[in-house]
Amino acid sequence: MVRTTSTCSAQQSNLPRLPVPTLADTARKYLKAVAPLLNNDEFNETKKIVEEFQHESKPLQELLLKRADTEENWLSQWWLDKVYLEWRSNLPIFYNPALLLPRQSYRDFDGQIQFAAHVIQGILQYRSLIDNNQIPVDRFGSDPLCMDQYRKVLGICRIPAKSIDRLHLYNKTGHRHVAIFHRNNIYRLPVYDDQGNKLSAADIYSSLKKLADSKESDEKQTLIGHLTADERQLWAPIHEQLSSVPENKNFLDTINDSLFVLCLDENYQSSSGTAIKKDTQTLMGFNFLHGGGTKYNTANRWFDKTLQVIVAPDGYSGVNYEHSLAEGGIITALVDYVLDHCKTAQPLVSTGKSSLLNKCQVVIPKDVEQSISESEKRVNKFIENCDLTVHKYPEFGKEFAKQNKLSIDGMIQVALQVAYFRMHGKCGATYESGSLRRYHLGRTETIRSCTLEAQQFARAMTEQHNETGSHTKYELFLKAMQAQRQYTTDAINAKGIDRHLLGLRLIAAENNLPKPALYNHISYKRAMHYILSTSQVGAKHDCVMIYGPAVDDGYGCCYNPRNDSINYMVTTFKINNEGTNAIEFSNHFNSSLTDMRSLIEVQCWYMDDVQDNPQDDHRLKDIDVPTLCDRTGVQVWHFQPEKTFANNECPSLTKLKQDRGYTYEDEIKVQPSMEKYEEKLKMFFAEHIHSDEEIRLVLDGSGFFDVRDCDDKWMRIHVFPGDLIILPAGMYHRFIPDSKNFIHVRRFFLGEPVWTPVNRPDGDTHPSRQDYIKHLKPHN
Ligand code: COA
């Protein structure tokens, strides 16, 4: 068993210990989680199995509670050993995520090594912060998070072994050099002087210059780095044979003891080996995820090293990291720091100190040559099976979600459900990483985003004939979002089901006790077949994290929500029997997000000239809200409906009223019971203007505001509860309830209410009309 020690600072000891959920809670949530994955018969059978599970698991639960009493964290050592170190397949794609960094300005090799030197300097500074406990404590809201993982990124290396790998751990006084990979050669570059002071970026740059000078004479070395991309049980015996050669101690120590590996790539693949042409960002994604095969950079890597920084030609750079000890957010924190450091870095001038860099000798015994070349073929074949697309969704990001009082993470997760449903006509088990860092040594819990509510919404959004009205879709959307938020809250508060189910299974195995029948049931198999493997990995810089799908017929999708856009990637395996396709999925994801936005935003369209019932839609062509605002001066907001009833609970509405100076408000209901209803409708529907702006917040019901655009064409705005609309003074408009014949609105006024409609054409010469026309942008 591999043991790691926790190195937490003082505040760490105050963090709560990871609790064990109750059996009843897990049983109840399990049924809810598997419901969207099962048919009626399967679900009824699952109910019985879950009932039995509660009885069968009682002794296991007792053992688990005992373990929780004695261990620092009942899960963390199992998580490390069982999930990571016992993994026997390949590290890249399956386990090692990559991070694609924003493109830098360098375009030649000198610029590339200057950037590399600044990156190394930045990481050395970050290391000092880690060693001196100066990394600011991460928080979720006001809760401090466990900082243990920060000490588990630098200086660490995974060593392959027969059944469970081991870790070469961090030593605060050690790791005085960086291992450089270039043209598949391995170099040792000291980065501290004899007194332990950091070398300057200029010294580091000068050493790296030696690589440029020796470029012509320096032959590419025997391929070896790709071995770390092979299956672990095949790499382990080769590693043993290589280690038994005394001359190889230097190169192995150089890698294992290094602070991190820095790969200076010479080239990158210019195609993905498929008929579809890929953009450079995506090709770089392949390069950082797996190196593109031994023809390109897969042998210029060491996937066992916890941190590999990859500096490629043409301004592209990235990271590949071994996942055993740290989550993606820890890596992006380091990268954000280093990129900030590089931003202010000055061009470097060589100091002439190039003797520091030393090439390591690698001796390949004759009897290993064959295994190494077989490994190369295997690795290239494995890599070739992975497809990827890297994208930026440009239409909205965090800010839009926040303005609408929604979680961007929830929106992305719900959009992924819609995208998968649209593409495959069904839904599938979904894994989203939720952080358990509120707890001492906490890692992650699974957020199961495939909820019944998300399934219902996805189905409504996939209808061929649009049977569900947009307001009903909006309500289904809110329910899906609430279900997602609820699961997220449960998961990050250690009330998820996955880690508990894992713990019960492992404690049964450790104690030679039978595992409950649930673990062999169809519901469990389906629940664990993660069709969508997803994660938010936020970064301050314009990055995106990349990893492979969890199953052959699934998708990997990682995202970094920006203020006004969303960086994301989608991966698939080419060989599968479900017809997965990364680009097609990404197109569905984009359109799902856009469709969700139009549900949230006020609905509007160009309309016909109303020959019959004005309470029908009269829809000619949908338009988006920016077009409506641009062409009319109308302004629209959307508030969560339940909050609009109680102003005090809706700070953004209160702020809007204050900002715009609305000091008077009243409420009105338009419905058939109103006195002289037909007459009033006629009056509302006569085209008119007001000398003041008209402000309406819909509390209940629905209706149409028709407004003239800058070309005098009618646009129709369909308003629902939560919509607030401001019609500018002097703009021709009219109102009618829709076919439901009911709307309840709150009206706001600047000072005393004014209600003097001026009908067309009398309004044409009204000063407010003249003023409105003057300010309305002409359309070209
Ligand atoms: N109204 C207004 N604002 C809201 C909101 C709402 N209903 N819901 C969320 N927000 C805010 C958040 O406070 C946050 O604000 P900030 O940018 O000022 O911090 C912002 O909107 C974005 O939040 P969002 O991303 O939607 O949700 P979240 O911050 O709760 O994150 C998880 C959810 C699941 C991503 C997060 O809890 C988590 O666990 N992250 C770690 C995942 C992980 O481990 N990944 C790595 C795996 S290797």
GROMACS .gro file of N, CA, C and O and ligand atoms in nm, residues 140 321 323 327-328 398 402 405-409 432-435 444 447 485 488 492 535-537, ligand 1:
model
  144
  140PHE      N    1  -1.471   2.850  -0.080
  140PHE     CA    2  -1.597   2.839  -0.151
  140PHE      C    3  -1.695   2.918  -0.067
  140PHE      O    4  -1.727   2.879   0.045
  321TYR      N    5  -0.054   1.671  -1.702
  321TYR     CA    6  -0.022   1.637  -1.562
  321TYR      C    7  -0.077   1.503  -1.520
  321TYR      O    8  -0.182   1.459  -1.566
  323HIS      N    9  -0.250   1.271  -1.271
  323HIS     CA   10  -0.366   1.315  -1.193
  323HIS      C   11  -0.373   1.259  -1.050
  323HIS      O   12  -0.459   1.300  -0.971
  327GLU      N   13  -0.620   1.783  -0.834
  327GLU     CA   14  -0.727   1.814  -0.930
  327GLU      C   15  -0.684   1.927  -1.024
  327GLU      O   16  -0.590   2.003  -0.993
  328GLY      N   17  -0.758   1.941  -1.132
  328GLY     CA   18  -0.725   2.039  -1.236
  328GLY      C   19  -0.714   2.182  -1.184
  328GLY      O   20  -0.630   2.260  -1.232
  398LYS      N   21  -2.027   3.351  -1.808
  398LYS     CA   22  -2.065   3.365  -1.667
  398LYS      C   23  -2.156   3.485  -1.641
  398LYS      O   24  -2.250   3.476  -1.563
  402LYS      N   25  -2.514   3.499  -1.453
  402LYS     CA   26  -2.529   3.570  -1.325
  402LYS      C   27  -2.641   3.674  -1.334
  402LYS      O   28  -2.722   3.685  -1.242
  405LYS      N   29  -2.954   3.528  -1.270
  405LYS     CA   30  -2.960   3.455  -1.143
  405LYS      C   31  -2.949   3.305  -1.163
  405LYS      O   32  -3.019   3.226  -1.101
  406LEU      N   33  -2.864   3.267  -1.257
  406LEU     CA   34  -2.847   3.125  -1.286
  406LEU      C   35  -2.700   3.087  -1.271
  406LEU      O   36  -2.612   3.172  -1.280
  407SER      N   37  -2.676   2.957  -1.252
  407SER     CA   38  -2.539   2.908  -1.244
  407SER      C   39  -2.494   2.871  -1.385
  407SER      O   40  -2.561   2.793  -1.453
  408ILE      N   41  -2.379   2.924  -1.428
  408ILE     CA   42  -2.329   2.890  -1.562
  408ILE      C   43  -2.294   2.742  -1.567
  408ILE      O   44  -2.313   2.675  -1.669
  409ASP      N   45  -2.246   2.690  -1.455
  409ASP     CA   46  -2.213   2.547  -1.452
  409ASP      C   47  -2.339   2.464  -1.478
  409ASP      O   48  -2.337   2.369  -1.556
  432GLU      N   49  -1.995   1.454  -1.339
  432GLU     CA   50  -1.932   1.585  -1.329
  432GLU      C   51  -1.853   1.587  -1.198
  432GLU      O   52  -1.902   1.541  -1.095
  433SER      N   53  -1.730   1.641  -1.202
  433SER     CA   54  -1.651   1.647  -1.078
  433SER      C   55  -1.702   1.759  -0.990
  433SER      O   56  -1.714   1.873  -1.035
  434GLY      N   57  -1.732   1.724  -0.867
  434GLY     CA   58  -1.767   1.824  -0.766
  434GLY      C   59  -1.660   1.819  -0.658
  434GLY      O   60  -1.619   1.710  -0.616
  435SER      N   61  -1.615   1.934  -0.612
  435SER     CA   62  -1.504   1.935  -0.519
  435SER      C   63  -1.545   1.897  -0.376
  435SER      O   64  -1.647   1.945  -0.325
  444THR      N   65  -1.282   1.457  -0.478
  444THR     CA   66  -1.404   1.491  -0.553
  444THR      C   67  -1.518   1.395  -0.521
  444THR      O   68  -1.496   1.286  -0.473
  447ILE      N   69  -2.107   1.451  -0.942
  447ILE     CA   70  -2.238   1.516  -0.958
  447ILE      C   71  -2.303   1.443  -1.075
  447ILE      O   72  -2.249   1.445  -1.187
  485ARG      N   73  -2.862   2.204  -0.945
  485ARG     CA   74  -2.807   2.279  -0.831
  485ARG      C   75  -2.816   2.196  -0.704
  485ARG      O   76  -2.725   2.191  -0.623
  488THR      N   77  -2.556   1.931  -0.706
  488THR     CA   78  -2.423   1.992  -0.685
  488THR      C   79  -2.403   2.023  -0.537
  488THR      O   80  -2.300   1.991  -0.478
  492ILE      N   81  -2.103   1.848  -0.312
  492ILE     CA   82  -1.989   1.919  -0.252
  492ILE      C   83  -1.999   1.926  -0.099
  492ILE      O   84  -1.906   1.965  -0.032
  535SER      N   85  -1.633   1.812  -1.664
  535SER     CA   86  -1.576   1.884  -1.550
  535SER      C   87  -1.559   2.031  -1.583
  535SER      O   88  -1.522   2.066  -1.694
  536GLN      N   89  -1.587   2.113  -1.484
  536GLN     CA   90  -1.551   2.254  -1.498
  536GLN      C   91  -1.409   2.271  -1.441
  536GLN      O   92  -1.384   2.233  -1.326
  537VAL      N   93  -1.319   2.325  -1.522
  537VAL     CA   94  -1.188   2.362  -1.468
  537VAL      C   95  -1.168   2.509  -1.507
  537VAL      O   96  -1.132   2.541  -1.620
  781COA     N1   97  -2.718   3.336  -0.925
  781COA     C1   98  -2.614   3.422  -0.932
  781COA     N2   99  -2.484   3.384  -0.935
  781COA     C2  100  -2.461   3.251  -0.932
  781COA     C3  101  -2.564   3.154  -0.925
  781COA     C4  102  -2.699   3.201  -0.922
  781COA     N3  103  -2.803   3.118  -0.916
  781COA     N4  104  -2.507   3.030  -0.921
  781COA     C5  105  -2.374   3.050  -0.926
  781COA     N5  106  -2.347   3.181  -0.930
  781COA     C6  107  -2.216   3.248  -0.934
  781COA     C7  108  -2.112   3.178  -0.849
  781COA     O1  109  -2.110   3.229  -0.718
  781COA     C8  110  -1.985   3.211  -0.924
  781COA     O2  111  -1.947   3.343  -0.892
  781COA     P1  112  -1.794   3.391  -0.899
  781COA     O3  113  -1.752   3.386  -1.043
  781COA     O4  114  -1.799   3.530  -0.848
  781COA     O5  115  -1.717   3.296  -0.813
  781COA     C9  116  -2.029   3.211  -1.070
  781COA     O6  117  -2.170   3.236  -1.068
  781COA    C10  118  -2.004   3.081  -1.143
  781COA     O7  119  -2.060   2.975  -1.067
  781COA     P2  120  -2.084   2.832  -1.131
  781COA     O8  121  -1.961   2.791  -1.205
  781COA     O9  122  -2.208   2.830  -1.207
  781COA    O10  123  -2.107   2.739  -1.004
  781COA     P3  124  -2.014   2.706  -0.884
  781COA    O11  125  -1.912   2.812  -0.862
  781COA    O12  126  -2.107   2.672  -0.774
  781COA    O13  127  -1.934   2.573  -0.930
  781COA    C11  128  -1.883   2.340  -0.941
  781COA    C12  129  -1.993   2.447  -0.935
  781COA    C13  130  -1.947   2.204  -0.940
  781COA    C14  131  -1.802   2.357  -1.070
  781COA    C15  132  -1.789   2.361  -0.817
  781COA    O14  133  -1.864   2.346  -0.699
  781COA    C16  134  -1.678   2.259  -0.809
  781COA    O15  135  -1.692   2.157  -0.743
  781COA     N6  136  -1.564   2.287  -0.875
  781COA    C17  137  -1.450   2.197  -0.877
  781COA    C18  138  -1.464   2.097  -0.991
  781COA    C19  139  -1.340   2.014  -1.004
  781COA    O16  140  -1.293   1.955  -0.910
  781COA     N7  141  -1.286   2.008  -1.127
  781COA    C20  142  -1.159   1.950  -1.154
  781COA    C21  143  -1.161   1.805  -1.177
  781COA     S1  144  -1.003   1.749  -1.225
   0.00000   0.00000   0.00000
